[in-house]
Every structure is written in structure tokens, then in C-alpha cells.
PDB file of C-alpha atoms in Angstrom:
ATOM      1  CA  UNK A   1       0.000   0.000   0.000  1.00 93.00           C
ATOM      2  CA  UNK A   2       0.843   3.415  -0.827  1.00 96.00           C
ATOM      3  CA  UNK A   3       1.897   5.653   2.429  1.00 98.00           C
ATOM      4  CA  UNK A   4       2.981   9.304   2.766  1.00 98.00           C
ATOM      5  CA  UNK A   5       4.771  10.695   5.590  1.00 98.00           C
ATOM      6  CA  UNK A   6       5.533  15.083   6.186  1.00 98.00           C
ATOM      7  CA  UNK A   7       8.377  16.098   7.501  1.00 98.00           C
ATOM      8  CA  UNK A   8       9.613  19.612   8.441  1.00 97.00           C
ATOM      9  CA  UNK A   9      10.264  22.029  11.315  1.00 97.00           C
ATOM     10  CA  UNK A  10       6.607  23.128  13.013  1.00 96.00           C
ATOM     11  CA  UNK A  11       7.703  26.598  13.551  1.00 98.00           C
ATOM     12  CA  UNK A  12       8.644  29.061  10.928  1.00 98.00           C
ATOM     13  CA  UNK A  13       9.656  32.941  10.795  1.00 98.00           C
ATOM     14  CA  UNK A  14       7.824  35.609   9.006  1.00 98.00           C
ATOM     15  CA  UNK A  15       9.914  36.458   5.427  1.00 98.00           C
ATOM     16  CA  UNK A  16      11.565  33.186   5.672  1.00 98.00           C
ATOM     17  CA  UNK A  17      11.080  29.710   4.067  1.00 98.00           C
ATOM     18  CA  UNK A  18       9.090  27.009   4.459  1.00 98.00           C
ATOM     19  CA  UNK A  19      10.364  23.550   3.626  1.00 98.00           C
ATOM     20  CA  UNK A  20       8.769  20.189   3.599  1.00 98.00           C
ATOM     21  CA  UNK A  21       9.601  16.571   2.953  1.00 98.00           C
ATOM     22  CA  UNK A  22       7.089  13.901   1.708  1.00 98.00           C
ATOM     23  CA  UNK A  23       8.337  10.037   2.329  1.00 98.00           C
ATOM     24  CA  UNK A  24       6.881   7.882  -0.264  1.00 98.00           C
ATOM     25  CA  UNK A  25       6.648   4.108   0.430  1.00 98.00           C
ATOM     26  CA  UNK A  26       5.262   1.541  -1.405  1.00 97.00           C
ATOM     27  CA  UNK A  27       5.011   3.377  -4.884  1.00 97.00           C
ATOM     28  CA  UNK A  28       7.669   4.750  -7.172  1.00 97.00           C
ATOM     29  CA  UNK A  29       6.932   8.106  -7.615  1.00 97.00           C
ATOM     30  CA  UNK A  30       8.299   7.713 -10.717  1.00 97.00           C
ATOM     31  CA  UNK A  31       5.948   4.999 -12.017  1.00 96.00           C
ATOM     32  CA  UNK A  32       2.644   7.180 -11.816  1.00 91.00           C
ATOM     33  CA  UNK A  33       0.449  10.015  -9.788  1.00 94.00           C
ATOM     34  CA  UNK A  34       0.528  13.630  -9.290  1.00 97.00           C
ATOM     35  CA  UNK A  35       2.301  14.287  -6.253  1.00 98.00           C
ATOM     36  CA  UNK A  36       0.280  17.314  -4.868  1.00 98.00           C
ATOM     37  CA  UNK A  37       0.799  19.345  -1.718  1.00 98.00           C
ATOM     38  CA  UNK A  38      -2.392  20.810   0.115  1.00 98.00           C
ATOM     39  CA  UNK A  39      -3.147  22.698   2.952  1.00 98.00           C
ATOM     40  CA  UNK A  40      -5.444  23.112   5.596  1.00 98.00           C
ATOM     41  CA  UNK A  41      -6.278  26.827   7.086  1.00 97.00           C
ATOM     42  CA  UNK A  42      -8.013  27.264  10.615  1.00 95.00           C
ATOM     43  CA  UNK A  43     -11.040  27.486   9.706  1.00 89.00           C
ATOM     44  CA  UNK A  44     -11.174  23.826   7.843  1.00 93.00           C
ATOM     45  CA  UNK A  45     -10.462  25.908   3.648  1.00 95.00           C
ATOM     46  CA  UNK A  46      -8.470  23.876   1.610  1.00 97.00           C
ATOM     47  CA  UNK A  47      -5.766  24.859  -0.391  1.00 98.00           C
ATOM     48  CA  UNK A  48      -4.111  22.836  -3.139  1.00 98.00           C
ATOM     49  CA  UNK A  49      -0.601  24.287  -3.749  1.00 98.00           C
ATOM     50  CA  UNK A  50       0.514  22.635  -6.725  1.00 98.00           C
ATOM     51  CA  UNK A  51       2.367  19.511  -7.772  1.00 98.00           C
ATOM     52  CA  UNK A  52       4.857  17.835  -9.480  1.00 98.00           C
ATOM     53  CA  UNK A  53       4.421  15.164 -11.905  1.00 97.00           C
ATOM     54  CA  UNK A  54       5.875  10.957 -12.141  1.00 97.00           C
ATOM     55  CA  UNK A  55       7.858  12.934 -15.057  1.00 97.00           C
ATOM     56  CA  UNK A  56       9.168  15.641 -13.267  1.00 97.00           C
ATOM     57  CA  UNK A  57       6.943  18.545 -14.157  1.00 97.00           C
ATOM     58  CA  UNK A  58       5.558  20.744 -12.118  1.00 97.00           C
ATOM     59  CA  UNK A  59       1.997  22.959 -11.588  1.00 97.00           C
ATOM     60  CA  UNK A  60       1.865  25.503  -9.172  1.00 97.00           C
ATOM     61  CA  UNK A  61      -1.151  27.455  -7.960  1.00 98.00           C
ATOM     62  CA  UNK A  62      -1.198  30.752  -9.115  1.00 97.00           C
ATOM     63  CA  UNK A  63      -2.363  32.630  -6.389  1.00 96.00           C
ATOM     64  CA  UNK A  64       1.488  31.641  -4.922  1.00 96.00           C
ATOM     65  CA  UNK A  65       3.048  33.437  -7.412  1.00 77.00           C
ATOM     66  CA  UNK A  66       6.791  32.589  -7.601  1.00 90.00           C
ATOM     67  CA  UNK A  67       7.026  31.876  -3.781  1.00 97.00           C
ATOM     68  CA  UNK A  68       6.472  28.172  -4.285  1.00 98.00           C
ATOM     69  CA  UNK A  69       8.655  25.239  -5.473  1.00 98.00           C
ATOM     70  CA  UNK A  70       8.613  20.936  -5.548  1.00 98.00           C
ATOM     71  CA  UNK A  71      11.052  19.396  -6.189  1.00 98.00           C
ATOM     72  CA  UNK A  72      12.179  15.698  -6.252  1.00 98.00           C
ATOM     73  CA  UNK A  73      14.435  13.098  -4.786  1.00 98.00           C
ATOM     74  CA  UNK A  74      14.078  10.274  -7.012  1.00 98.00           C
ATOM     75  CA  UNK A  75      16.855   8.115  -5.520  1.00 98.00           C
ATOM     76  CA  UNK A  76      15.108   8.680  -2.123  1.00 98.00           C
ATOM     77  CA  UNK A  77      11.213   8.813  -3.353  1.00 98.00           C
ATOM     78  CA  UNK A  78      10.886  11.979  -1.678  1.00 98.00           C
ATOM     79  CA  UNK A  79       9.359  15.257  -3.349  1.00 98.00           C
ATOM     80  CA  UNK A  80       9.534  18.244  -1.409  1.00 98.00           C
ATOM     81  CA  UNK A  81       7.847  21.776  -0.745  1.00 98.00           C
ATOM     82  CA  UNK A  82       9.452  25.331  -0.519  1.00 98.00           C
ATOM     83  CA  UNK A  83       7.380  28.196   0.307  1.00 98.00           C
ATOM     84  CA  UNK A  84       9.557  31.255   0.303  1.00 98.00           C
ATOM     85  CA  UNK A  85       8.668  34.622   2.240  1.00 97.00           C
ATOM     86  CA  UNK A  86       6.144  33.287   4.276  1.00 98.00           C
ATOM     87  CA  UNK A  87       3.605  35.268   6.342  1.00 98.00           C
ATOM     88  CA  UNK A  88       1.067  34.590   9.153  1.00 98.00           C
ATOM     89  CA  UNK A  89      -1.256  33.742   6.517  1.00 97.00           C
ATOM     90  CA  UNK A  90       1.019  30.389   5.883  1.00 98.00           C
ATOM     91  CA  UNK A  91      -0.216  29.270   8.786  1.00 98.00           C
ATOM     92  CA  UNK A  92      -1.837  25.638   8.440  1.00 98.00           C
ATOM     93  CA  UNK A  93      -1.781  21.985   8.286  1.00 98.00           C
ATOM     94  CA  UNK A  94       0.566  21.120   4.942  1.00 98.00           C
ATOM     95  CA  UNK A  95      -0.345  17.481   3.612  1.00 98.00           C
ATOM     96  CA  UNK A  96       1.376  15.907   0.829  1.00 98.00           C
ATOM     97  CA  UNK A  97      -0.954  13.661  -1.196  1.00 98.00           C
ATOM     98  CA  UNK A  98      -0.979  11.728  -4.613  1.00 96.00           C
ATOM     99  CA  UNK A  99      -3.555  12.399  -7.606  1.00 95.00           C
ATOM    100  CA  UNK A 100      -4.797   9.954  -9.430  1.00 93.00           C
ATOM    101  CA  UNK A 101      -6.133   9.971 -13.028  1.00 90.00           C
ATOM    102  CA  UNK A 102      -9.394   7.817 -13.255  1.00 87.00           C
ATOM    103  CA  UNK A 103     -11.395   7.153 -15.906  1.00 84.00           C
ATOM    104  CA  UNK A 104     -13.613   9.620 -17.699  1.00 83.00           C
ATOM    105  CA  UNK A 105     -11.323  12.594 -16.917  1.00 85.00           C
ATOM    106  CA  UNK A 106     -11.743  12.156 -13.092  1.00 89.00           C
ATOM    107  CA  UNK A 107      -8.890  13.101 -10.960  1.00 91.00           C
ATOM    108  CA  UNK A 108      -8.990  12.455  -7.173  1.00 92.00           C
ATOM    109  CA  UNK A 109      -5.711  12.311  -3.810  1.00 96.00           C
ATOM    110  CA  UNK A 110      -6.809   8.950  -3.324  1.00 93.00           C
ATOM    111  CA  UNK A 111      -3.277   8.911  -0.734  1.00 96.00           C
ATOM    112  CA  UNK A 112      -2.540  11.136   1.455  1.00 98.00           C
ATOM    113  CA  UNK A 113       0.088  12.120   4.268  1.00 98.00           C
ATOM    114  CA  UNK A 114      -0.755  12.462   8.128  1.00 97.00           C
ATOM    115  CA  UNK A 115      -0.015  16.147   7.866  1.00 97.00           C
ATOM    116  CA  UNK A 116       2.041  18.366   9.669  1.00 98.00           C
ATOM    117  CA  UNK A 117       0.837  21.716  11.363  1.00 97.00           C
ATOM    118  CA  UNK A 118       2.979  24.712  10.450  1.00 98.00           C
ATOM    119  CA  UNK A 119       3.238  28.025  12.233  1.00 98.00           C
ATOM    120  CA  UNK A 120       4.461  30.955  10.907  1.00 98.00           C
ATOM    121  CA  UNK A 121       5.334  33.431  14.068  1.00 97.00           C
ATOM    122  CA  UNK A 122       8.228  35.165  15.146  1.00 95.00           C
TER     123      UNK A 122
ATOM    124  CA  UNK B   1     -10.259  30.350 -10.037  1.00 96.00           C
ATOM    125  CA  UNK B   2     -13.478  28.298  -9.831  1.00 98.00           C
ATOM    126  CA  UNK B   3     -14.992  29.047  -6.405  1.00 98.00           C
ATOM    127  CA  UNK B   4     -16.912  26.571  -5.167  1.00 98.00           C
ATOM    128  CA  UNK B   5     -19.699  28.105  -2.042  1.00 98.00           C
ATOM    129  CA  UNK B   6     -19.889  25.374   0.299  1.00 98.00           C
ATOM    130  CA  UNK B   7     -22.993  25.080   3.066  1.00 96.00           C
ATOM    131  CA  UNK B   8     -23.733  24.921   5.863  1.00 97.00           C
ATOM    132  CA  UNK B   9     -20.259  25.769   7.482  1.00 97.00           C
ATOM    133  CA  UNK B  10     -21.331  23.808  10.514  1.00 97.00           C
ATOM    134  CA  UNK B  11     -24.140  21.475  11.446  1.00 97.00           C
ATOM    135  CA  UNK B  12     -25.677  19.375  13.699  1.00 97.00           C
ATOM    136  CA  UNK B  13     -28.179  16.435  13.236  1.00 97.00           C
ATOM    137  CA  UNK B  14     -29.195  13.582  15.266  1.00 97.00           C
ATOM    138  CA  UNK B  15     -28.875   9.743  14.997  1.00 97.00           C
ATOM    139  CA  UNK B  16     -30.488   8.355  12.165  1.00 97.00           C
ATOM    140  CA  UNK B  17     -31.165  11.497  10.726  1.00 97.00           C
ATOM    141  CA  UNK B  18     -30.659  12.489   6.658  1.00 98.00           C
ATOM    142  CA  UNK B  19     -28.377  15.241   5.949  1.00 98.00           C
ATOM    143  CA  UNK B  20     -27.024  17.029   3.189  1.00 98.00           C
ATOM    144  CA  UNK B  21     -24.514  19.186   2.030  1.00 98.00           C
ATOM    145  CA  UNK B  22     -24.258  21.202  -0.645  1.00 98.00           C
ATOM    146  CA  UNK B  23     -21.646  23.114  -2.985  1.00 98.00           C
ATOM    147  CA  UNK B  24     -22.360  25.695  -5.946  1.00 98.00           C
ATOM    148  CA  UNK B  25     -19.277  25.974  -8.321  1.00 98.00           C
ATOM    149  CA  UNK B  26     -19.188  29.673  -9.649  1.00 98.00           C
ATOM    150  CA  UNK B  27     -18.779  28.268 -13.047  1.00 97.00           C
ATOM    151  CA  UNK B  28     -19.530  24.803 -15.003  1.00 96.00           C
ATOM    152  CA  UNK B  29     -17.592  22.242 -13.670  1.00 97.00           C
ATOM    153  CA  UNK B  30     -19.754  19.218 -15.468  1.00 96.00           C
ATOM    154  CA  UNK B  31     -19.198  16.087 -13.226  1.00 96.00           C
ATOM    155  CA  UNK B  32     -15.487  17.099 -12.189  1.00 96.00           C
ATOM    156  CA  UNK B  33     -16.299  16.967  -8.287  1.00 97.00           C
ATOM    157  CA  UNK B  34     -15.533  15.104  -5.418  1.00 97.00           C
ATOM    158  CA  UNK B  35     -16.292  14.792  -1.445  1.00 98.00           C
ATOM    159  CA  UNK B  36     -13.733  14.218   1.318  1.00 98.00           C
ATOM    160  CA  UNK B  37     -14.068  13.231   4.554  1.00 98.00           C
ATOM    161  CA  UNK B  38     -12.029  14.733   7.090  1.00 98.00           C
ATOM    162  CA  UNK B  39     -11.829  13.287  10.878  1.00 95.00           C
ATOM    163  CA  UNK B  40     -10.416  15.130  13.842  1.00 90.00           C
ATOM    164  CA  UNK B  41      -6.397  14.479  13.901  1.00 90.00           C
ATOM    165  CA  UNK B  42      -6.453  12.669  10.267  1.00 95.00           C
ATOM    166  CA  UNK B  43      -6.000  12.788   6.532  1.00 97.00           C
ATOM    167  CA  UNK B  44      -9.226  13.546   4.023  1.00 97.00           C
ATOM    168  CA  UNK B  45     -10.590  10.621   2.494  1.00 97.00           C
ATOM    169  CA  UNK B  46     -12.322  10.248  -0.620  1.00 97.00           C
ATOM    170  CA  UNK B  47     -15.856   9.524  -0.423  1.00 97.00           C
ATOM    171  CA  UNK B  48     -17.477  10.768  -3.661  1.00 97.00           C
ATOM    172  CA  UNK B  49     -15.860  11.045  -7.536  1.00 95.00           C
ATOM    173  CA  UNK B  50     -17.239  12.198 -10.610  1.00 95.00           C
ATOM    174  CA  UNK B  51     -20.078  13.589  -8.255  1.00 97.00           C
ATOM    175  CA  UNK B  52     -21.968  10.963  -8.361  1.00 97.00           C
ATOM    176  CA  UNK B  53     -19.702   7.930  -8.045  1.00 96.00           C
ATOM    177  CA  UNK B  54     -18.899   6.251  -4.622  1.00 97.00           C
ATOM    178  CA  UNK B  55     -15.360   5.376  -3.595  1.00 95.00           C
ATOM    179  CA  UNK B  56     -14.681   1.371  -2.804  1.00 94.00           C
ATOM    180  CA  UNK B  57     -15.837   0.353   0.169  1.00 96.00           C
ATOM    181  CA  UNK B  58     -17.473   3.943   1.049  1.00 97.00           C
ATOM    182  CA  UNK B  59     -21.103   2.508   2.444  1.00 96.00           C
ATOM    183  CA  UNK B  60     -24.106   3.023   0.694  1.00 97.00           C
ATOM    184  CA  UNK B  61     -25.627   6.015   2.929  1.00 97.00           C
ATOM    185  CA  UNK B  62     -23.689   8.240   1.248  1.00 98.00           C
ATOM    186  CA  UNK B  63     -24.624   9.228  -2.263  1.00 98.00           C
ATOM    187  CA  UNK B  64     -23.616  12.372  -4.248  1.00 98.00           C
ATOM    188  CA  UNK B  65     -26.062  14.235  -6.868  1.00 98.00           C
ATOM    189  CA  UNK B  66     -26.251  17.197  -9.247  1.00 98.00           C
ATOM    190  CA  UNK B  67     -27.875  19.744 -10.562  1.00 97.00           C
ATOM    191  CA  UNK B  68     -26.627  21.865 -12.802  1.00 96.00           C
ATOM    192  CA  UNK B  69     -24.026  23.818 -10.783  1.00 97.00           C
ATOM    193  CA  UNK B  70     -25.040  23.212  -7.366  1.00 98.00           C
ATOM    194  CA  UNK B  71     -23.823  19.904  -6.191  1.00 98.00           C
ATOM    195  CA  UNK B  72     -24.751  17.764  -3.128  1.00 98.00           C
ATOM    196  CA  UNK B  73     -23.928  15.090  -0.496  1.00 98.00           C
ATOM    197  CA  UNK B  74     -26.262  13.432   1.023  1.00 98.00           C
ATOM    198  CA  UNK B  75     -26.081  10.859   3.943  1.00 98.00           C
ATOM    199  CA  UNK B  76     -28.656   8.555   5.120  1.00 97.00           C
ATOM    200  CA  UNK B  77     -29.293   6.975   8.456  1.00 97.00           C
ATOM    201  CA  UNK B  78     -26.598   9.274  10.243  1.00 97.00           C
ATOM    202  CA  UNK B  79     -23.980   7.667  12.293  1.00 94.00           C
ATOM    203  CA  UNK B  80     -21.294   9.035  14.667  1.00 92.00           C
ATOM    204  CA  UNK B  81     -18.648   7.059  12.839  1.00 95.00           C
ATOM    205  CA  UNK B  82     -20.194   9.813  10.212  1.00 97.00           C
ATOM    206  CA  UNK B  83     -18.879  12.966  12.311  1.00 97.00           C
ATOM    207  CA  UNK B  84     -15.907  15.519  10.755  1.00 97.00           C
ATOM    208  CA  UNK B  85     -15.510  17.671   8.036  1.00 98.00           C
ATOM    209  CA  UNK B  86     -16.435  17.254   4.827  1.00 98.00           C
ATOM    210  CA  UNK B  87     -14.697  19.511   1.823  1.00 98.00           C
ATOM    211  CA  UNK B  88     -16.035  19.675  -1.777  1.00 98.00           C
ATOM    212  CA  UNK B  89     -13.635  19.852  -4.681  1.00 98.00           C
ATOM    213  CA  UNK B  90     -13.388  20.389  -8.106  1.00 98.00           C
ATOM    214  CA  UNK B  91     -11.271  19.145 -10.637  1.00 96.00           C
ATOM    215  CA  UNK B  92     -12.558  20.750 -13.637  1.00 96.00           C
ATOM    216  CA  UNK B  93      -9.465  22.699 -14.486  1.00 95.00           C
ATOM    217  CA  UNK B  94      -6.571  24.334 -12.379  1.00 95.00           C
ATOM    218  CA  UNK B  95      -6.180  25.661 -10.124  1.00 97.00           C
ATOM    219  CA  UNK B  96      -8.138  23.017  -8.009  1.00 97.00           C
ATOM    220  CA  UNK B  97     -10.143  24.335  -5.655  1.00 98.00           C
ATOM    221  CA  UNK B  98     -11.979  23.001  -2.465  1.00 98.00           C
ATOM    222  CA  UNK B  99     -15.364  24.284  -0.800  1.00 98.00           C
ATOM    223  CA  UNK B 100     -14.594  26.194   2.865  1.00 98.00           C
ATOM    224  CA  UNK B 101     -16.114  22.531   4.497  1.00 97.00           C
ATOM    225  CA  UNK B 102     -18.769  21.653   6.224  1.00 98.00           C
ATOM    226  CA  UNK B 103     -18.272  20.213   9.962  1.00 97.00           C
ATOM    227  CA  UNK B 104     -21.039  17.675  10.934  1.00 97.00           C
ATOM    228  CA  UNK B 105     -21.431  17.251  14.353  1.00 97.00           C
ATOM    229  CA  UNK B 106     -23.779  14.247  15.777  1.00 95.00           C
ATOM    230  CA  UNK B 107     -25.983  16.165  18.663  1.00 92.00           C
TER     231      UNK B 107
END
């Protein structure tokens, strides 16, 4: 079975970076899937934040301009998230999850991380 | 971006009770919409796909409908394994977007 595991610090600075690990296991992420990162505001609104593909290429949500990048490990299955000049607003539960194409055009995280909670304060 | 209005934010219902929650996408989405179910402390599950289609091993109470843009999940004979949030989301184009959720509460 397919698992996903967060990693990263739980504390963050205004204006600096967020980074996060996901730990594949299970599945290549080579072989197939999205691998997506969403997050969770207080409040319960969901966020998808973009993803990178089993080939390597990536789609971002726009509304994070150029403060977001995922990247890859392939030798350690591991894709990862960097959110650069974060604010209070960053605040939230990250989750790393994998998209699946179904038939009929449908697209759904059928696999998903346990999440980790992120503060941004100073 | 496709916003999808999702209601109620919050409810409560009782034990055995029918309840339903709905989402209007501000644009056509067709059938590119799914349900998650979110428990305290845990990772969103798929319920719903292709709004109408139920996810393996998902029980029966739970069914999802359309109609035109307004889309809907209903669940029958309400349980308290059936308690937590529960987040539209469409897949129509990007970005994806979620509904704000809905958190059932069993009273």
C-alpha cells in the first residue's frame, strides 16, 4: 500500500522559508500520480498548492506566485515543498498527497500524508 | 479560479437522521467533483468522484447528486462514525479548488 509521511520544522519565521519533505513508500513516484501538496487553514479551507508530476513537471497554484517550489528526490522517493517569504497567513496543516487519473477525466488524492501543522510566528 | 460556495459551514443532526450538504461551483464544472471526509487528527478521504460515483468500500448512505451547478452530499441513516468535516472539490481545471467545508457534528 501506498503511504505518505511530512516532515519539516513546526515553527517558521515571518519572510523566511518554508520547507517540507514527503516520504513515499510503497510506490515509485516515478511509475505514476501527481504528487500534490495541500493545505489546511483554521477554519477547515483547503488549499491545493501545486504539484509535481511521475515525469518531473511541475503545476503551481497561481495565487502563490513565484514563492512556491517541488522538487524531487528520485533516488530517495521523496518530493519536497518550498514556500519562500512566508507570512502569518502560511499558517496551516501542509499534507502531501498523490492524484490519481481515473477514468472519464476524473482526478482524485486517493493517498494522502498524516499532515504536519505549520506556524508561521516570530 | 473556480470558487466553489460550500454550506452549511457547521451542522448538527441527530442519529439516524438524513443530511445534506451542498456546494455551488461559480462556473460549469460538469461532473469534475468530489467529497472528502475529514476526521479530527487525520487525513481527508475520498468519499465521492465524478459527483456521483462512490469510492470502494465507502457505504451506501452516502450518495452524491447534481444539478446543474449546485452539487450535493447526502447521507442517510446518520452515524457518529459519520462525524468531521467534509470539503467539496473540483477538478474541472486548475487551479483546483476546495469548498470552505462543512463540519457535521452528531448532537
Amino acid at each position: 500500500e501506498i503511504q505518505l509521511q511530512e516532515s519539516g520544522p513546526g515553527l517558521v519565521k515571518p519572510s523566511q522559508s518554508l520547507s517540507l519533505t514527503c516520504s513515499v513508500t510503497g510506490y515509485t513516484i516515478t511509475s505514476g500520480y501527481d504528487w500534490s501538496w495541500i493545505r489546511k487553514f483554521p477554519g477547515n479551507k483547503m488549499e491545493w498548492m501545486g504539484y509535481i508530476s511521475y515525469s518531473g513537471s511541475t503545476n503551481y497554484n497561481p495565487s502563490l506566485k513565484s514563492r512556491i517550489s517541488i522538487t524531487r528526490d528520485t533516488s530517495k522517493n521523496q518530493f519536497f515543498l518550498q514556500l519562500n517569504s512566508v507570512t502569518t497567513e502560511d499558517t496551516a496543516t501542509y499534507y502531501c498527497a498523490s492524484g490519481y487519473y481515473g477514468l472519464g477525466g476524473d482526478y482524485y488524492f486517493d493517498y494522502w500524508g498524516q499532515g504536519v501543522m505549520v506556524t508561521v510566528s516570530s | 479560479d473556480i470558487q466553489m460556495t460550500q454550506s452549511p459551514s457547521s451542522m448538527s443532526a441527530s442519529l439516524g437522521d438524513t443530511v445534506t450538504i451542498n456546494c455551488l461551483a461559480s462556473q460549469d464544472i460538469g461532473n469534475y467533483l468530489s467529497w472528502y471526509q475529514q476526521k479530527p487528527g487525520k487525513s481527508p478521504k475520498l468519499m465521492i468522484y465524478g459527483a456521483t460515483n462512490l469510492e470502494d468500500g465507502v457505504p451506501s448512505r452516502f450518495s452524491g447528486s447534481r444539478s446543474g451547478s449546485d452539487y450535493s452530499l447526502t447521507i442517510n441513516s446518520l452515524g457518529y462514525d459519520d462525524e468531521g468535516i467534509y470539503h467539496c472539490h473540483q477538478y474541472y481545471e486548475y487551479p483546483y479548488t476546495f469548498g470552505a467545508g462543512t463540519k457535521l457534528e452528531l448532537k
